[in-house]
Tab-separated table of C-alpha atoms and ligand atoms in Angstrom:
chain	number	residue	atom	x	y	z
A	1	MET	CA	72.297	61.269	-41.746
A	2	LYS	CA	69.274	58.578	-43.255
A	3	ILE	CA	69.045	57.767	-46.355
A	4	GLY	CA	65.435	56.684	-48.246
A	5	ILE	CA	65.789	54.041	-50.612
A	6	PRO	CA	61.540	53.231	-51.588
A	7	ARG	CA	61.063	49.045	-52.453
A	8	ALA	CA	60.140	49.315	-55.370
A	9	LEU	CA	61.063	49.425	-59.392
A	10	LEU	CA	65.267	48.847	-58.790
A	11	TYR	CA	66.105	48.375	-55.777
A	12	TYR	CA	64.541	44.716	-56.968
A	13	ARG	CA	67.487	44.870	-59.312
A	14	PHE	CA	69.999	47.299	-57.493
A	15	ASP	CA	70.142	46.539	-53.349
A	16	THR	CA	72.735	44.629	-53.068
A	17	LEU	CA	75.203	47.742	-54.944
A	18	TRP	CA	72.713	49.904	-53.004
A	19	ARG	CA	72.735	49.876	-49.511
A	20	THR	CA	76.439	47.985	-49.843
A	21	PHE	CA	77.671	51.622	-51.387
A	22	PHE	CA	75.445	53.873	-48.524
A	23	GLN	CA	77.006	51.275	-45.723
A	24	GLU	CA	80.295	51.455	-47.219
A	25	LEU	CA	80.487	55.399	-46.283
A	26	GLY	CA	79.265	54.630	-43.430
A	27	PHE	CA	75.335	56.170	-43.953
A	28	GLU	CA	72.204	54.741	-42.105
A	29	THR	CA	69.871	53.550	-44.523
A	30	VAL	CA	65.803	53.221	-43.884
A	31	LEU	CA	63.889	50.894	-46.485
A	32	SER	CA	60.294	51.618	-47.566
A	33	PRO	CA	57.758	48.584	-45.670
A	34	VAL	CA	56.582	45.667	-48.259
A	35	THR	CA	53.761	46.945	-50.599
A	36	ASP	CA	50.107	46.586	-49.625
A	37	LYS	CA	46.903	47.971	-50.051
A	38	THR	CA	47.920	50.991	-48.991
A	39	ILE	CA	50.986	51.988	-50.183
A	40	LEU	CA	49.165	50.971	-54.123
A	41	ASP	CA	46.473	53.195	-52.791
A	42	GLU	CA	48.564	56.722	-52.047
A	43	GLY	CA	50.556	56.000	-54.883
A	44	SER	CA	47.977	55.748	-56.965
A	45	ARG	CA	46.747	59.330	-55.911
A	46	TYR	CA	50.071	60.753	-56.753
A	47	SER	CA	50.130	58.993	-60.001
A	48	ILE	CA	47.981	60.096	-63.164
A	49	ASP	CA	46.486	57.352	-63.990
A	50	GLU	CA	49.237	56.853	-67.343
A	51	ASN	CA	51.315	55.739	-64.720
A	52	CYS	CA	52.802	51.189	-64.933
A	53	LEU	CA	51.543	49.159	-61.694
A	54	SER	CA	54.987	49.120	-60.410
A	55	SER	CA	55.237	52.717	-60.730
A	56	LYS	CA	52.691	53.475	-58.770
A	57	LEU	CA	54.207	50.788	-56.199
A	58	PHE	CA	57.101	53.167	-56.454
A	59	PHE	CA	55.874	56.508	-55.864
A	60	GLY	CA	53.522	54.557	-52.731
A	61	HIS	CA	56.944	53.502	-51.425
A	62	ILE	CA	58.198	57.204	-51.756
A	63	ALA	CA	54.790	58.519	-49.163
A	64	VAL	CA	55.311	56.305	-46.230
A	65	LEU	CA	59.262	57.712	-46.345
A	66	GLU	CA	57.972	61.009	-45.242
A	67	GLY	CA	59.506	62.066	-41.424
A	68	LYS	CA	61.377	58.733	-41.473
A	69	CYS	CA	64.831	59.967	-43.778
A	70	ASP	CA	67.029	63.322	-43.796
A	71	ALA	CA	66.570	62.341	-48.450
A	72	VAL	CA	65.286	59.246	-50.060
A	73	PHE	CA	67.547	57.973	-52.824
A	74	VAL	CA	66.102	58.251	-56.550
A	75	PRO	CA	68.942	57.166	-59.975
A	76	ARG	CA	68.919	58.578	-62.809
A	77	ILE	CA	69.578	55.278	-65.199
A	78	ALA	CA	69.079	56.146	-68.773
A	79	ASN	CA	70.711	53.422	-70.439
A	80	TYR	CA	73.937	51.537	-70.392
A	81	GLY	CA	75.496	52.133	-73.861
A	82	LYS	CA	75.582	49.171	-75.860
A	83	GLU	CA	73.895	46.943	-73.241
A	84	GLY	CA	70.464	48.626	-74.253
A	85	ILE	CA	68.178	51.260	-72.941
A	86	MET	CA	66.133	50.872	-69.467
A	87	CYS	CA	62.337	51.881	-70.270
A	88	THR	CA	62.230	55.967	-70.325
A	89	ARG	CA	59.856	56.256	-66.857
A	90	PHE	CA	64.098	55.163	-65.406
A	91	GLU	CA	64.839	58.321	-66.668
A	92	ALA	CA	62.479	60.787	-66.325
A	93	LEU	CA	61.705	59.082	-61.882
A	94	TYR	CA	63.668	61.561	-60.450
A	95	ASP	CA	62.386	64.355	-62.341
A	96	THR	CA	58.997	63.070	-61.507
A	97	ALA	CA	59.315	62.759	-57.680
A	98	VAL	CA	60.812	65.353	-57.070
A	99	ASN	CA	57.636	67.028	-58.924
A	100	THR	CA	55.362	65.132	-57.275
A	101	PHE	CA	56.066	65.865	-53.129
A	102	ARG	CA	57.466	69.665	-53.741
A	103	ASP	CA	55.158	70.282	-51.117
A	104	LYS	CA	55.993	67.127	-48.785
A	105	ASP	CA	58.303	67.007	-46.034
A	106	LEU	CA	61.386	64.525	-48.476
A	107	LYS	CA	64.490	65.872	-49.834
A	108	PHE	CA	65.727	64.086	-53.343
A	109	ILE	CA	69.242	62.652	-53.873
A	110	THR	CA	70.204	61.416	-56.742
A	111	CYS	CA	73.102	59.640	-59.249
A	112	ASP	CA	72.751	59.554	-63.329
A	113	VAL	CA	73.855	57.072	-65.334
A	114	ASP	CA	74.059	57.659	-69.139
A	115	LEU	CA	76.497	55.427	-71.325
A	116	GLN	CA	75.528	57.006	-74.492
A	117	GLU	CA	76.782	59.818	-72.285
A	118	LYS	CA	79.974	58.697	-71.246
A	119	LYS	CA	78.107	59.246	-67.440
A	120	THR	CA	78.813	55.243	-65.731
A	121	GLU	CA	78.120	53.139	-63.051
A	122	GLU	CA	80.917	53.610	-61.579
A	123	ALA	CA	81.621	57.759	-62.644
A	124	ALA	CA	77.983	57.912	-61.500
A	125	PHE	CA	77.760	56.890	-57.463
A	126	THR	CA	82.221	58.149	-56.982
A	127	SER	CA	80.300	61.436	-57.683
A	128	LEU	CA	77.601	60.789	-55.051
A	129	GLY	CA	79.944	59.578	-53.139
A	130	ILE	CA	81.972	63.267	-52.590
A	131	GLU	CA	78.018	65.336	-52.887
A	132	LEU	CA	77.139	64.064	-49.949
A	133	GLY	CA	80.875	64.762	-48.542
A	134	CYS	CA	83.180	61.143	-48.738
A	135	SER	CA	86.710	61.276	-50.606
A	136	ARG	CA	86.459	60.556	-53.433
A	137	GLU	CA	88.917	57.031	-52.898
A	138	LYS	CA	86.180	56.031	-50.510
A	139	SER	CA	83.386	57.081	-53.198
A	140	LEU	CA	86.024	54.633	-55.214
A	141	GLY	CA	86.447	52.616	-52.745
A	142	ALA	CA	82.457	52.621	-51.541
A	143	TYR	CA	81.030	51.250	-55.075
A	144	ARG	CA	83.125	49.104	-55.577
A	145	ALA	CA	82.741	46.570	-53.001
A	146	ALA	CA	79.109	46.697	-53.425
A	147	LYS	CA	79.741	45.703	-57.048
A	148	THR	CA	81.502	43.204	-55.430
A	149	ALA	CA	78.211	42.570	-53.001
A	150	ASP	CA	75.707	42.547	-55.668
A	151	ARG	CA	78.346	40.632	-57.840
A	152	ASN	CA	77.666	37.733	-55.197
A	153	SER	CA	74.429	38.337	-54.358
A	154	GLN	CA	73.467	37.210	-57.787
A	155	GLU	CA	75.814	34.214	-58.195
A	156	LYS	CA	73.812	32.806	-54.885
A	157	LYS	CA	70.325	33.227	-56.628
A	158	ILE	CA	71.440	31.400	-59.598
A	159	ARG	CA	72.387	28.952	-57.284
A	160	TYR	CA	69.217	28.712	-55.926
A	161	GLN	CA	67.335	28.667	-59.291
A	162	GLU	CA	69.621	25.367	-60.207
A	163	GLN	CA	69.044	23.329	-56.723
A	164	GLN	CA	65.821	24.497	-58.064
A	165	LEU	CA	65.802	23.246	-61.678
A	166	GLU	CA	66.630	19.958	-59.987
A	167	LYS	CA	64.022	19.332	-58.682
A	168	GLU	CA	60.802	16.901	-59.443
A	169	GLY	CA	57.634	18.506	-60.899
A	170	ILE	CA	56.381	21.170	-63.483
A	171	LYS	CA	58.472	24.014	-64.140
A	172	ILE	CA	57.632	27.058	-64.987
A	173	LEU	CA	59.439	30.150	-66.328
A	174	ILE	CA	58.029	33.465	-64.511
A	175	VAL	CA	59.737	35.859	-66.847
A	176	GLY	CA	58.866	39.881	-65.674
A	177	HIS	CA	60.688	42.530	-63.925
A	178	SER	CA	62.116	42.043	-60.716
A	179	TYR	CA	59.726	44.577	-59.089
A	180	ASN	CA	57.065	43.211	-60.433
A	181	LEU	CA	58.712	39.325	-59.281
A	182	HIS	CA	59.017	39.553	-55.794
A	183	ASP	CA	57.044	42.583	-54.270
A	184	GLU	CA	55.194	40.707	-52.292
A	185	TYR	CA	52.052	42.484	-53.624
A	186	ILE	CA	51.558	41.512	-56.599
A	187	GLY	CA	54.414	38.815	-57.867
A	188	ARG	CA	55.032	37.343	-54.287
A	189	PRO	CA	52.098	35.384	-54.456
A	190	ILE	CA	51.531	34.415	-57.907
A	191	ILE	CA	55.136	31.823	-56.843
A	192	LYS	CA	53.112	30.849	-53.503
A	193	ASN	CA	50.306	30.228	-55.697
A	194	LEU	CA	52.704	28.021	-57.892
A	195	TYR	CA	53.812	26.410	-55.138
A	196	ASN	CA	50.899	25.243	-53.414
A	197	LEU	CA	49.669	24.109	-56.617
A	198	ASN	CA	52.711	21.791	-56.279
A	199	ALA	CA	54.074	23.790	-59.582
A	200	ILE	CA	58.532	24.763	-59.564
A	201	PRO	CA	58.661	28.741	-60.294
A	202	LEU	CA	61.611	29.439	-62.052
A	203	LEU	CA	62.652	33.365	-61.914
A	204	ALA	CA	64.136	35.119	-65.771
A	205	ASP	CA	66.272	37.832	-63.374
A	206	ALA	CA	68.271	34.304	-61.558
A	207	VAL	CA	70.453	34.127	-64.079
A	208	ASP	CA	73.475	35.105	-65.669
A	209	LEU	CA	72.260	38.664	-66.851
A	210	ASP	CA	75.197	39.099	-69.234
A	211	TRP	CA	74.840	35.716	-71.102
A	212	ALA	CA	71.043	36.046	-71.334
A	213	ARG	CA	72.293	39.930	-72.403
A	214	ARG	CA	74.775	38.756	-74.835
A	215	GLU	CA	72.192	35.210	-76.500
A	216	TYR	CA	68.728	36.319	-76.261
A	217	THR	CA	68.665	37.138	-80.522
A	218	ALA	CA	68.426	33.324	-81.087
A	219	ILE	CA	64.792	34.916	-79.541
A	220	CYS	CA	63.761	38.126	-81.053
A	221	LYS	CA	66.821	40.097	-82.534
A	222	ASP	CA	65.402	44.063	-82.021
A	223	VAL	CA	65.743	44.579	-78.511
A	224	PRO	CA	66.160	47.554	-77.421
A	225	TRP	CA	64.998	47.516	-73.515
A	226	MET	CA	68.166	45.724	-71.265
A	227	VAL	CA	66.074	44.866	-69.193
A	228	ASN	CA	63.967	43.135	-71.953
A	229	ARG	CA	66.515	41.136	-73.230
A	230	GLU	CA	67.722	39.749	-70.253
A	231	LEU	CA	63.603	38.465	-69.789
A	232	VAL	CA	64.227	37.073	-73.566
A	233	GLY	CA	67.950	35.185	-72.794
A	234	ALA	CA	66.333	33.604	-69.786
A	235	ILE	CA	63.897	32.293	-71.478
A	236	HIS	CA	66.540	30.174	-74.548
A	237	GLN	CA	67.997	29.780	-71.799
A	238	TYR	CA	64.954	27.451	-70.052
A	239	ARG	CA	63.347	26.807	-72.345
A	240	ASP	CA	64.036	23.178	-73.545
A	241	LYS	CA	63.989	22.825	-69.389
A	242	ILE	CA	60.107	23.754	-68.476
A	243	ASP	CA	57.014	23.735	-68.903
A	244	GLY	CA	55.743	25.747	-69.060
A	245	LEU	CA	56.035	30.499	-69.454
A	246	ILE	CA	54.884	32.768	-67.525
A	247	LEU	CA	54.073	37.025	-69.124
A	248	LEU	CA	54.297	38.993	-66.048
A	249	THR	CA	53.063	42.584	-66.865
A	250	ALA	CA	52.498	44.970	-64.805
A	251	PHE	CA	49.542	47.302	-66.344
A	252	PRO	CA	50.329	49.258	-68.638
A	253	CYS	CA	53.929	48.699	-70.366
A	254	GLY	CA	55.036	49.567	-73.734
A	255	PRO	CA	58.439	47.444	-73.374
A	256	ASP	CA	56.441	44.331	-72.388
A	257	SER	CA	53.930	44.038	-73.927
A	258	MET	CA	55.998	43.906	-76.986
A	259	LEU	CA	57.497	41.728	-76.670
A	260	ASN	CA	55.109	39.649	-74.901
A	261	GLU	CA	53.520	40.019	-78.367
A	262	MET	CA	57.062	39.072	-80.426
A	263	ILE	CA	57.628	36.187	-77.482
A	264	ILE	CA	53.648	34.442	-78.139
A	265	ARG	CA	54.822	34.302	-81.535
A	266	ARG	CA	58.378	32.447	-81.455
A	267	VAL	CA	58.603	30.010	-78.589
A	268	LYS	CA	56.315	28.115	-80.146
A	269	GLY	CA	55.481	24.184	-78.315
A	270	LEU	CA	55.048	25.576	-74.555
A	271	PRO	CA	51.938	26.489	-72.898
A	272	ILE	CA	51.832	30.680	-72.057
A	273	LEU	CA	50.442	32.303	-69.571
A	274	ASN	CA	49.874	36.310	-70.273
A	275	LEU	CA	49.144	37.860	-66.542
A	276	LEU	CA	48.167	41.044	-66.591
A	277	LEU	CA	48.523	42.907	-63.111
A	278	ASP	CA	46.776	46.183	-62.848
A	279	SER	CA	45.861	47.523	-59.518
A	280	GLN	CA	42.455	46.607	-59.687
A	281	ASP	CA	43.402	42.856	-60.256
A	282	GLY	CA	42.051	40.777	-57.065
A	283	ASN	CA	43.608	37.321	-56.927
A	284	ALA	CA	40.420	35.073	-56.960
A	285	GLY	CA	40.869	35.663	-61.142
A	286	ILE	CA	44.431	35.011	-61.146
A	287	GLU	CA	44.468	32.311	-59.350
A	288	THR	CA	41.657	30.164	-60.720
A	289	ARG	CA	43.976	31.496	-63.804
A	290	LEU	CA	47.376	29.123	-62.672
A	291	GLU	CA	44.552	26.660	-61.210
A	292	SER	CA	43.646	26.406	-65.080
A	293	PHE	CA	47.146	26.972	-66.865
A	294	VAL	CA	48.365	24.111	-63.847
A	295	ASP	CA	46.353	22.188	-65.032
A	296	ILE	CA	46.683	21.723	-69.343
A	297	ILE	CA	50.341	21.262	-68.447
A	298	ARG	CA	49.701	18.659	-65.902
A	299	PHE	CA	47.059	17.063	-69.054
A	300	ARG	CA	49.743	17.525	-71.106
A	301	LYS	CA	52.632	15.984	-69.547
A	302	GLU	CA	50.563	12.703	-68.548
A	303	ALA	CA	50.123	12.451	-72.377
A	304	HIS	CA	53.638	12.491	-73.691
A	305	ILE	CA	54.508	9.845	-71.076
B	1	SF4	S1	59.612	48.454	-68.024
B	1	SF4	FE1	56.933	48.353	-68.273
B	1	SF4	S2	56.400	47.865	-65.374
B	1	SF4	FE2	59.216	48.736	-65.550
B	1	SF4	S3	57.973	51.179	-65.419
B	1	SF4	FE3	58.334	50.334	-67.609
B	1	SF4	S4	56.235	50.947	-68.661
B	1	SF4	FE4	56.876	50.437	-66.042
């Protein structure tokens, strides 16, 4: 059985976990290609206008998996208990995908993570393995191996970021969801652009996430969403080591629009650029804004010498 994984949304957080889990169980995984204009257009065609850009991309990635796999993996993730809730889109994603592609040659598999209802991640993946015909023992073993691989992968990201931090130059923390930061079509061009402007981009998802979820309250106390807690925690970790902040948001995002307002009000003394990405944006406008932002930081630094 070939399992399709859309290269979008939570794939960028759980890529190692998901792929290792299926590989440990002996299944082949097929990843959709990197985002391009065709995938974005397809995603927009299958989405309602109110969907955020990131979820439009997700539907485009499902569409390109048609005919390439036996089933597409779309987990339902509601919350991680006291660690916080997920955006409601992740809870609805499986049902929306099944409904949207009901006339297509696409099957879906899912698992249900909802700690408030006592459905842990471990239980969710173990049940999925059993549904796919594996024993409980093998499924649990696959999940545990995947979890270890996931931790190692996050530690590698953190080590790389620590090396970046050691370098001389203008350092800018980009605060955005992993699926926006790392998408080749929407986030990566921004990272590349900063390098071209001789700035050093740091990424808010390359931190100790457990630490970030504990310490985010130093900036904002009431943040219900787990991932936004981590993003605010990352700002707290880096605020004294960076020269500027970029808030990278996909339009229209409820959690980010609330949080960004709070961040702008509470993080004083750092230049902040608020970048809102939508499907209409060309890169030229963004490049100009990044250039001006880096210039402002450079002038500020020179003025303080
Ligand atoms: S958090 Fe924002 S960008 Fe992410 S899926 Fe929800 S609405 Fe979209």
